[in-house]
XYZ file of C-alpha atoms in Angstrom:
503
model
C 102.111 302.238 -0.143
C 103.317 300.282 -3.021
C 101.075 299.236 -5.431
C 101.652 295.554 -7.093
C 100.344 296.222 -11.069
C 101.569 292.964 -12.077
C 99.242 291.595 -9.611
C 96.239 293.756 -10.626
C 96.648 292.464 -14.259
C 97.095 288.842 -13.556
C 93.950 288.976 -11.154
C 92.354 291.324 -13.913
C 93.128 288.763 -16.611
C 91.703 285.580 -14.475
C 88.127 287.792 -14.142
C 88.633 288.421 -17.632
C 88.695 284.593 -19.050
C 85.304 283.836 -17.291
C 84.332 285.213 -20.415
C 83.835 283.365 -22.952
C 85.638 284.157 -26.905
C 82.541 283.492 -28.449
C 80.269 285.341 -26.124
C 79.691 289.046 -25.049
C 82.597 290.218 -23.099
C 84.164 293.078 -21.357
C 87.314 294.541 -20.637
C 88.935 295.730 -17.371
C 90.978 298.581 -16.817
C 93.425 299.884 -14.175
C 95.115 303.369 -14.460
C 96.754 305.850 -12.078
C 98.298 309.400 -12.156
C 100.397 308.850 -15.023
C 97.605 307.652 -17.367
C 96.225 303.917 -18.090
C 98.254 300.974 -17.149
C 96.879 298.216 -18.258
C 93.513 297.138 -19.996
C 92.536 293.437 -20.495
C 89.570 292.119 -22.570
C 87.473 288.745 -23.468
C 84.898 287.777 -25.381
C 83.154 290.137 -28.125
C 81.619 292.855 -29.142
C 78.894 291.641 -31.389
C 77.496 288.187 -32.027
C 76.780 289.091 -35.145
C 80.206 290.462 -35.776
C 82.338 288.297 -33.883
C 84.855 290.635 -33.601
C 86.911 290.638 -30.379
C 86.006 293.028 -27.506
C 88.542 295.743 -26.642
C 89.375 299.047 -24.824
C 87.858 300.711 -27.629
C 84.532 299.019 -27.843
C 81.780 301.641 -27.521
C 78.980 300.643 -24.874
C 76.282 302.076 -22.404
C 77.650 303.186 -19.139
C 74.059 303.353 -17.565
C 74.696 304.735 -13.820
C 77.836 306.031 -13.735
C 76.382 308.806 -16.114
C 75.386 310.057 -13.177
C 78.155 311.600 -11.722
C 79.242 312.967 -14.864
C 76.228 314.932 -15.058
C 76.259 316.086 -11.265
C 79.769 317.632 -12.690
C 77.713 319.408 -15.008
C 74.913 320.481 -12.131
C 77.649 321.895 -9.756
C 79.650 324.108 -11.994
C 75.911 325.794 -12.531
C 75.617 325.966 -9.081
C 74.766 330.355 -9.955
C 71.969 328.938 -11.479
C 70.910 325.585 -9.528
C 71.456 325.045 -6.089
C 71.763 322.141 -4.653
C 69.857 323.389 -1.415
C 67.018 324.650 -4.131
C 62.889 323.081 -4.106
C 62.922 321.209 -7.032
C 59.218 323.195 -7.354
C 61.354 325.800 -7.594
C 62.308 324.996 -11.360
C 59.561 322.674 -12.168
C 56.588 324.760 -10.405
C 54.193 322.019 -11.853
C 55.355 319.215 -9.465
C 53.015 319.083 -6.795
C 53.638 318.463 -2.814
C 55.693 316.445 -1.789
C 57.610 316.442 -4.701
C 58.380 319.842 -5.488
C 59.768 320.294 -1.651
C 62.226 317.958 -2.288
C 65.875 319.568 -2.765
C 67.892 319.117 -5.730
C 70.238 317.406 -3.723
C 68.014 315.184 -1.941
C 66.937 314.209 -5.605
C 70.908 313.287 -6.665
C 71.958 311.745 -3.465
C 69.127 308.741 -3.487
C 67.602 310.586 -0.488
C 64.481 312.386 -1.392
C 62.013 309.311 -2.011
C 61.106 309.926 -5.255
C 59.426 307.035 -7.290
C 61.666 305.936 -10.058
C 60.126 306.155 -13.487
C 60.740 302.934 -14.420
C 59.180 300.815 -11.867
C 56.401 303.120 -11.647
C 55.730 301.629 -14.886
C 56.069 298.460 -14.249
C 53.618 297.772 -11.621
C 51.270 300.183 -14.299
C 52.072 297.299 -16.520
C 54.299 298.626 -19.443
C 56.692 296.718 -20.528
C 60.429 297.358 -20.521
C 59.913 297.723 -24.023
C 57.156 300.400 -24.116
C 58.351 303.363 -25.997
C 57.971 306.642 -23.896
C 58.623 310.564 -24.009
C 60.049 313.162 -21.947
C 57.594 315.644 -21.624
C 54.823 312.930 -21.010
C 56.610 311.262 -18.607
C 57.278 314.758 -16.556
C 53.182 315.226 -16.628
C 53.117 311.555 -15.551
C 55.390 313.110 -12.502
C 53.184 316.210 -11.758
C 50.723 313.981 -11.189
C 52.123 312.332 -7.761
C 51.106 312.966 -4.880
C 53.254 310.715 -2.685
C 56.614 310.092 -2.123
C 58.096 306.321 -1.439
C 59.489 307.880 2.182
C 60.057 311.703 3.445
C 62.342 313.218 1.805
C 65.850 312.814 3.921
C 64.348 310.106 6.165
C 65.744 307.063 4.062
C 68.560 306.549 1.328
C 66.665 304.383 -1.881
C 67.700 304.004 -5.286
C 65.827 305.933 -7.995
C 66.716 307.675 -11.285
C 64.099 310.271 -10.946
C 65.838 313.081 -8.934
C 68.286 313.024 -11.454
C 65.760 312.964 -14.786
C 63.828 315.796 -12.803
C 66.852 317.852 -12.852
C 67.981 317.389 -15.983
C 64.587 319.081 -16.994
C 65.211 321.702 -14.611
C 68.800 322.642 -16.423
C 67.102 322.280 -19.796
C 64.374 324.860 -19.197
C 67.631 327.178 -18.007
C 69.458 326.086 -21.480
C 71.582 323.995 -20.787
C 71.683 320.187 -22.141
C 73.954 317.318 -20.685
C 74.918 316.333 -24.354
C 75.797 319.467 -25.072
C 78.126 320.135 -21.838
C 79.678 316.706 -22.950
C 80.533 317.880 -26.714
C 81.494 321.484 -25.610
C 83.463 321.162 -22.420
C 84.425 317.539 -21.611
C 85.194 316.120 -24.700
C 87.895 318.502 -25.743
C 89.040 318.514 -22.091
C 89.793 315.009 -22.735
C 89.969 313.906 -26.748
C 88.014 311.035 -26.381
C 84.491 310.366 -27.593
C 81.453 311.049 -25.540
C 77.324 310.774 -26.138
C 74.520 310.811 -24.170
C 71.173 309.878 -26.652
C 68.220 310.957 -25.574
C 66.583 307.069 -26.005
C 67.492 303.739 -26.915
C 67.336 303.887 -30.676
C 69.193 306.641 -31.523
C 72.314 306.117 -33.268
C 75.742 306.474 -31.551
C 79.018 306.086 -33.513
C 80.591 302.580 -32.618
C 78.045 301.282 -30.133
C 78.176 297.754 -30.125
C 75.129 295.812 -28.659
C 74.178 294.582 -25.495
C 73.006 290.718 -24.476
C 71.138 289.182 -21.811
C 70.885 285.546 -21.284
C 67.331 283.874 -21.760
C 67.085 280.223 -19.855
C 65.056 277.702 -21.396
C 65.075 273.661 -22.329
C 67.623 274.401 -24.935
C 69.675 276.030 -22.471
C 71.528 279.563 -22.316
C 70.244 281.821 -25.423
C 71.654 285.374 -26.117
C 68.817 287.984 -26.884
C 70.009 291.453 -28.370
C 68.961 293.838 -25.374
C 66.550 297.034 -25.885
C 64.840 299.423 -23.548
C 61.376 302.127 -24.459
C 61.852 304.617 -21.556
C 63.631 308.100 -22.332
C 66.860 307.496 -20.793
C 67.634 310.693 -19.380
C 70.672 311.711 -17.234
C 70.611 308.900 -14.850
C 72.107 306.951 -17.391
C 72.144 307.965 -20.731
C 75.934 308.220 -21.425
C 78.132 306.440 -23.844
C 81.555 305.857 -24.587
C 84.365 303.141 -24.601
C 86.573 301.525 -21.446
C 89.122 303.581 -22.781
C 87.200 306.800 -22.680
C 85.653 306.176 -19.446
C 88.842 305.502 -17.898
C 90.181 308.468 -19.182
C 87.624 310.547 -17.553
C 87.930 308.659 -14.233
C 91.775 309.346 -14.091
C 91.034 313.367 -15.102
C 88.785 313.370 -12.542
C 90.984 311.698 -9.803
C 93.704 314.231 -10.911
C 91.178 317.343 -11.044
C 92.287 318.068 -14.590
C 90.999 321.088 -15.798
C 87.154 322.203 -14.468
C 87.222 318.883 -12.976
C 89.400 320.463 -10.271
C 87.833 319.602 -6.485
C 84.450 317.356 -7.827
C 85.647 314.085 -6.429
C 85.534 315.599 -3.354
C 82.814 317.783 -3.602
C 80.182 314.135 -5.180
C 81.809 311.489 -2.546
C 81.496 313.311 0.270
C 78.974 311.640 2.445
C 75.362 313.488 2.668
C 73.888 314.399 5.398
C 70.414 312.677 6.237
C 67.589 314.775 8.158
C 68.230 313.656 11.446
C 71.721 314.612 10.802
C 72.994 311.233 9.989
C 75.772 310.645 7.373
C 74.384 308.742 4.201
C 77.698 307.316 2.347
C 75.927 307.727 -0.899
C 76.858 311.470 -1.953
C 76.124 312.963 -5.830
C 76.199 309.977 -7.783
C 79.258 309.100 -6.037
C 79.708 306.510 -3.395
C 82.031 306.090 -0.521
C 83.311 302.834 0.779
C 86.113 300.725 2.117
C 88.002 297.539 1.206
C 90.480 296.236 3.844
C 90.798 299.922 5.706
C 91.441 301.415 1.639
C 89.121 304.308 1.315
C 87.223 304.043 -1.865
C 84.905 306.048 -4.152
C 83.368 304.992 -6.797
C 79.943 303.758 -9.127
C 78.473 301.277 -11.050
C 75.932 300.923 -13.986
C 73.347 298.750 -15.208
C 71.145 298.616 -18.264
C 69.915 295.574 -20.015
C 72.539 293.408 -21.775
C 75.536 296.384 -20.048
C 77.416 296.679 -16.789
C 79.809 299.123 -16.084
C 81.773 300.544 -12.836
C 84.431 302.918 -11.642
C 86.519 302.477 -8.625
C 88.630 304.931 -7.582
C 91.489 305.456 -4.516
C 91.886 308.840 -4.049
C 94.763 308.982 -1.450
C 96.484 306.296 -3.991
C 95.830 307.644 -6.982
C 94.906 304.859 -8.807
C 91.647 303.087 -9.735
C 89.799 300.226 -12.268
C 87.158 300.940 -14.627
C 85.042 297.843 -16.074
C 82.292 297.986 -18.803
C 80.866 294.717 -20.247
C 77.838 294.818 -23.060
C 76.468 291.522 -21.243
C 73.930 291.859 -18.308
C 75.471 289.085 -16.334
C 78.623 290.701 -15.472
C 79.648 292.155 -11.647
C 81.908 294.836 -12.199
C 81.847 296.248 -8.509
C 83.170 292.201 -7.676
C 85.773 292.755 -10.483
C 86.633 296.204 -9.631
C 87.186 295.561 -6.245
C 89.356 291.969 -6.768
C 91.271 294.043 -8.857
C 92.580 296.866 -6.563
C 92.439 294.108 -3.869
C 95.435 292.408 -5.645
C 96.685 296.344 -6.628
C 96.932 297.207 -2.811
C 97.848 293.848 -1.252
C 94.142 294.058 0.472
C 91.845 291.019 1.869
C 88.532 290.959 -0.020
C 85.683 290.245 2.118
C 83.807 287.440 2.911
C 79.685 287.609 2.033
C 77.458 285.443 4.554
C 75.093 285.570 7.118
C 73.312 283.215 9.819
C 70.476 284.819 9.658
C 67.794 281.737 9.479
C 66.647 281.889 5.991
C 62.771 282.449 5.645
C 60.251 285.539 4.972
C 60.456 288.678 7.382
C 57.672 291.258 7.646
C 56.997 294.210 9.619
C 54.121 294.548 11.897
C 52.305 296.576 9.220
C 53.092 297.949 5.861
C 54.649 296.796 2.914
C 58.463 296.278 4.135
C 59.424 292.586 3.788
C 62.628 290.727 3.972
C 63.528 287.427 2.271
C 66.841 285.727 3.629
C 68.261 282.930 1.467
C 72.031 281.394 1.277
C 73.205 284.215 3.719
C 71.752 286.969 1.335
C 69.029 289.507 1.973
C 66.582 290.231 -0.563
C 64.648 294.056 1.137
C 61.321 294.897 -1.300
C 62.613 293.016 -4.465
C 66.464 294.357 -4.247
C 69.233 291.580 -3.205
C 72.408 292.144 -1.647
C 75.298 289.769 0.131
C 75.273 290.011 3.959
C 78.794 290.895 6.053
C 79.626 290.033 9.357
C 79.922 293.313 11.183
C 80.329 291.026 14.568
C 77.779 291.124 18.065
C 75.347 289.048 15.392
C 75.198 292.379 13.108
C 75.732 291.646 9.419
C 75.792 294.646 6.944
C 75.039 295.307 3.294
C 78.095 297.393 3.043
C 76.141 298.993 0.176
C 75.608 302.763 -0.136
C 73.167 302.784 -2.200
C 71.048 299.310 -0.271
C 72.481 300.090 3.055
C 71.624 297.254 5.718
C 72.093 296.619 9.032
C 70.355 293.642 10.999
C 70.738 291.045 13.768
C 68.303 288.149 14.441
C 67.243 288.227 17.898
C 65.559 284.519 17.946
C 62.259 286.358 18.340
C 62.513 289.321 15.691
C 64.829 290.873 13.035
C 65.849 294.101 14.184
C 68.080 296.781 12.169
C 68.253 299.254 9.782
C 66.649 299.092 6.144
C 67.891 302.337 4.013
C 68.663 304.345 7.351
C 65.482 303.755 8.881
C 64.741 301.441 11.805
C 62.634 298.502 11.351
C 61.570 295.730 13.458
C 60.675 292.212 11.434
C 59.119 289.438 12.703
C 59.823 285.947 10.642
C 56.651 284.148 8.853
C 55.175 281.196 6.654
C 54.641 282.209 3.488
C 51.094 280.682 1.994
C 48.791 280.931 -1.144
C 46.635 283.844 -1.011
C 43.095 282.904 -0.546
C 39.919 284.683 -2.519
C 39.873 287.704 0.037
C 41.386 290.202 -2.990
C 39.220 288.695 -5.994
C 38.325 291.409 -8.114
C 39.278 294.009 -10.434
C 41.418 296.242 -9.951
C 42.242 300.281 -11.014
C 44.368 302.703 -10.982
C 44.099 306.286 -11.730
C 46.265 306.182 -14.680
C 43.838 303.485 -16.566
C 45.958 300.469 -15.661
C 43.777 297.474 -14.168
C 44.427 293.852 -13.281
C 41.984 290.813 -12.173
C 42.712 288.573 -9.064
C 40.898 285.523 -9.905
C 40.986 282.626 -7.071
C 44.485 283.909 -5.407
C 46.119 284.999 -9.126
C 47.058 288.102 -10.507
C 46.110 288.472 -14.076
C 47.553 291.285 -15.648
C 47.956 292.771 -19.591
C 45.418 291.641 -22.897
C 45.864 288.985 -25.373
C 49.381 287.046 -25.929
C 51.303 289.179 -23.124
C 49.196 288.224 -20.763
C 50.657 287.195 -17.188
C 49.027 284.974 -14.458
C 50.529 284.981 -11.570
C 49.882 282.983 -8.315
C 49.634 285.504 -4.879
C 51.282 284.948 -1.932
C 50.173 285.749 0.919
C 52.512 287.062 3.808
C 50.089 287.786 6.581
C 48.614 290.635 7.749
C 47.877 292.188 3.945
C 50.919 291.666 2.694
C 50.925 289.553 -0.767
C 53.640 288.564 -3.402
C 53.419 288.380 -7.038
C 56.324 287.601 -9.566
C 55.868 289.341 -12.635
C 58.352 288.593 -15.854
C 59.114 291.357 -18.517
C 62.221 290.816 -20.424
C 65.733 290.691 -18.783
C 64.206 291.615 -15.347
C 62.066 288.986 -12.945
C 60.573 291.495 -10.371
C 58.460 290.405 -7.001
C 55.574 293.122 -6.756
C 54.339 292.912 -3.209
C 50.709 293.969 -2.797
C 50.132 296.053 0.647
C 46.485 296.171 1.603
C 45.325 299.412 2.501
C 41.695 299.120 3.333
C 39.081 296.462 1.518
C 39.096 298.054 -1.423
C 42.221 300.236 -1.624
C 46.182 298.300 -2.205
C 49.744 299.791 -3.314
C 51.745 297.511 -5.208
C 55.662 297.905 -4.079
C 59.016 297.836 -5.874
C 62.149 298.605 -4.378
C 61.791 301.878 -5.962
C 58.429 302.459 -6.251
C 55.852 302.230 -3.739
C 53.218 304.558 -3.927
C 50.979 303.400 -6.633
C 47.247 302.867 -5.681
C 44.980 300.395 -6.918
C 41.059 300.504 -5.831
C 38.376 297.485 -6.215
């Protein structure tokens, strides 16, 4: 197949120029067997600064750390199995947790609660400064999963924090494989910080954009949680890039991982999940892909990679409203002469439930928003529209009477209602085991002390099912409330849903 570079840059370069010279920008990169063949970048690196964005500009890659540290994880395999108990390293974690696998906790299968929602709906703040070791006796504390392990496919960065504890307690730190073995495979520069605020040579800052009466603002982003392997590394376009091409080659050690993290997992049942090891697998136009992407506040960053091609894009941006999967994919696209595809859905727009429990659809524009997370909608034909996402997959028709699919693997059945303010019938206070406690005065929630306090009107879905939006930061996150019993709820993130609140 002949590949069309010229037409990979000028699409590359169009994407580009949506970013403004005088506002955080990006850069996009294609590269194949022979090395990098183009890069093209917009906007800059610092507001403070001004100075232009480039190839060399030093950023946080977020998520697509973690296939760089499943590298890591395999070529220990004498010492970690993937097939291992994760109790088996970390006897502390209790049941169900510690009977998950260690590769049911790195291929988004094993239903652990992500850290950072947990705290969330426990009220903390993006911004709330946290520690390792507290945070693992935060973990040995749970007793519930979101789903059973291998039943589902959910996003969450715990598996992979979990296990990066586990290879610590053997010796052996990410950073460390990075500086010792990957690096000088590669002569570029590599970090992974432990937390936000430690330095790293070159990193330029990351924006979000605040909305208010004066318009679009820039803030300077920042994050409290202990970033762990899920995301913690760092490096330029150029250096990412470079890795993605070693690894598309098998250069070195890296000989035989693409395979090994993009192969799809299998589920329980026996199922294939097409999220593998903090790889994904996916198709544009019949073009087999693998690839990830990576999102902290005020950075984006993906990889996209055809292996039978040999060729691939890598985009990192240090402001939060960038899409590099869209830009990734537009780019090979043009590369490999391939139709993108078209989003939409005729789905009637509205509120879904199911009969019981705290699974709830909103679709709006032709998008699907499952438990707080939004993707675009395909049409798969027969009235079947997909997510087309590995790590959100989606599958549902609308019957005229119900909604009927798959949500993350697992059957569901939802039936369409009218959303209406909650009433007075969960007025109280509320607790949870870890000390966190809001009020629900008159149909609002009314959480945190003093000048951060939130109120925040309930609505009510039917059948115990409630919605809350709750504001911290970057993020705008819709906490449903799923009534247990009078006096007992769970509030519910996409990727956490297993924290208990009495009256």
């Amino acid at each position: 197949m002949a590949m069309n570079w010229d037409a990979a840059l000028s699409t590359a370069q169009k994407l580009a120029a949506q970013w403004p010279a005088n506002e955080p920008g990006g850069v996009i990169i294609g590269f194949d067997a022979d090395g990098i063949r183009f890069s093209t970048a917009s906007g800059v690196e610092s507001l403070a600064t001004h100075k232009p964005f480039s190839a060399d500009s030093v950023v946080r890659y977020a998520s697509v750390t973690k296939h760089v540290f499943v590298s890591m994880v395999l070529k220990h395999a004498d010492k970690i199995s993937l097939d291992d108990p994760l109790g088996k390293h970390l006897p502390e974690l209790k049941k169900p947790l510690s009977e998950v696998s260690v590769g049911q906790a790195l291929d988004m299968s094993g239903g652990l609660p992500d850290t950072r929602e947990c705290l969330t709906l426990l009220g903390l703040s993006i911004y709330t400064e946290t520690h390792n070791d507290r945070l693992m006796d935060f973990h040995a504390t749970m007793e519930r999963l979101n789903f059973d392990a291998g039943t589902q496919v959910s996003y969450s960065n715990t598996g992979y924090r979990l296990v990066e504890i586990a290879l610590e307690r053997l010796g052996l730190r990410f950073d460390d494989y990075l500086q010792n073995e990957i690096v000088p495979l590669l002569g570029v520069q590599l970090k992974a910080p432990d937390v936000w605020n430690d330095p790293v040579d070159g990193l330029v800052p990351g924006y979000w954009p605040r909305f208010d009466n004066d318009g679009k603002k820039w803030q300077l982003s920042s994050a409290g949680l202990y970033i762990s392997a899920a995301g913690s590394l760092t490096g330029s376009g150029t250096a990412l890039a470079t890795w993605a091409q070693a690894l598309m080659c098998g250069k070195g050690q890296l000989s035989g991982v693409i395979e090994k993290i993009s192969e799809p997992r299998k589920m329980a049942d026996g199922r294939l999940s097409a999220y593998g090891l903090g790889f994904v697998a996916s198709e544009l136009d019949g073009l087999k892909l693998v690839g990830h992407g990576g999102s902290h506040p005020g950075y984006k960053s993906y990889v996209l990679i055809c292996p039978e091609q040999q060729c691939g894009f890598v985009v990192v941006a240090n402001r939060d409203d960038a899409n590099g999967s869209k830009m990734a994919q537009a780019a090979m696209a043009a590369l490999a002469g391939r139709s993108l595809p078209q989003a939409g859905s005729t789905i009637p727009d509205g509120f879904y439930v199911t009969e019981t429990g705290h699974h709830w659809v909103e679709m709006k524009g032709g998008n699907v928003t499952y438990i707080d997370n939004e993707d675009a909608l395909y049409d798969e034909g027969n009235g079947w529209f997909s997510s087309r996402s590995a790590t959100s997959p989606i599958l549902l028709r609308w019957t005229g009477e119900v909604l009927e699919g798959e949500l993350g693997h697992a059957p569901r059945r939802l039936y369409q209602v009218t959303p209406k303010p909650a009433g007075n019938e969960l007025d109280g206070s509320w607790k949870s085991v870890y000390g966190a406690a809001f009020e629900i005065v008159n149909g609002t929630v009314i959480m945190g002390v003093g000048p951060v306090q939130q109120t925040m009107p309930v609505t009510d879905l039917g059948n115990g099912r409630y919605l809350f939006t709750l504001h911290d930061g970057p993020w705008v996150k819709r906490v449903c409330i799923n009534r247990l019993s009078d006096n007992r709820v769970e509030l519910v993130l996409s990727r956490s849903r297993m924290l208990e609140y009495t009256r």
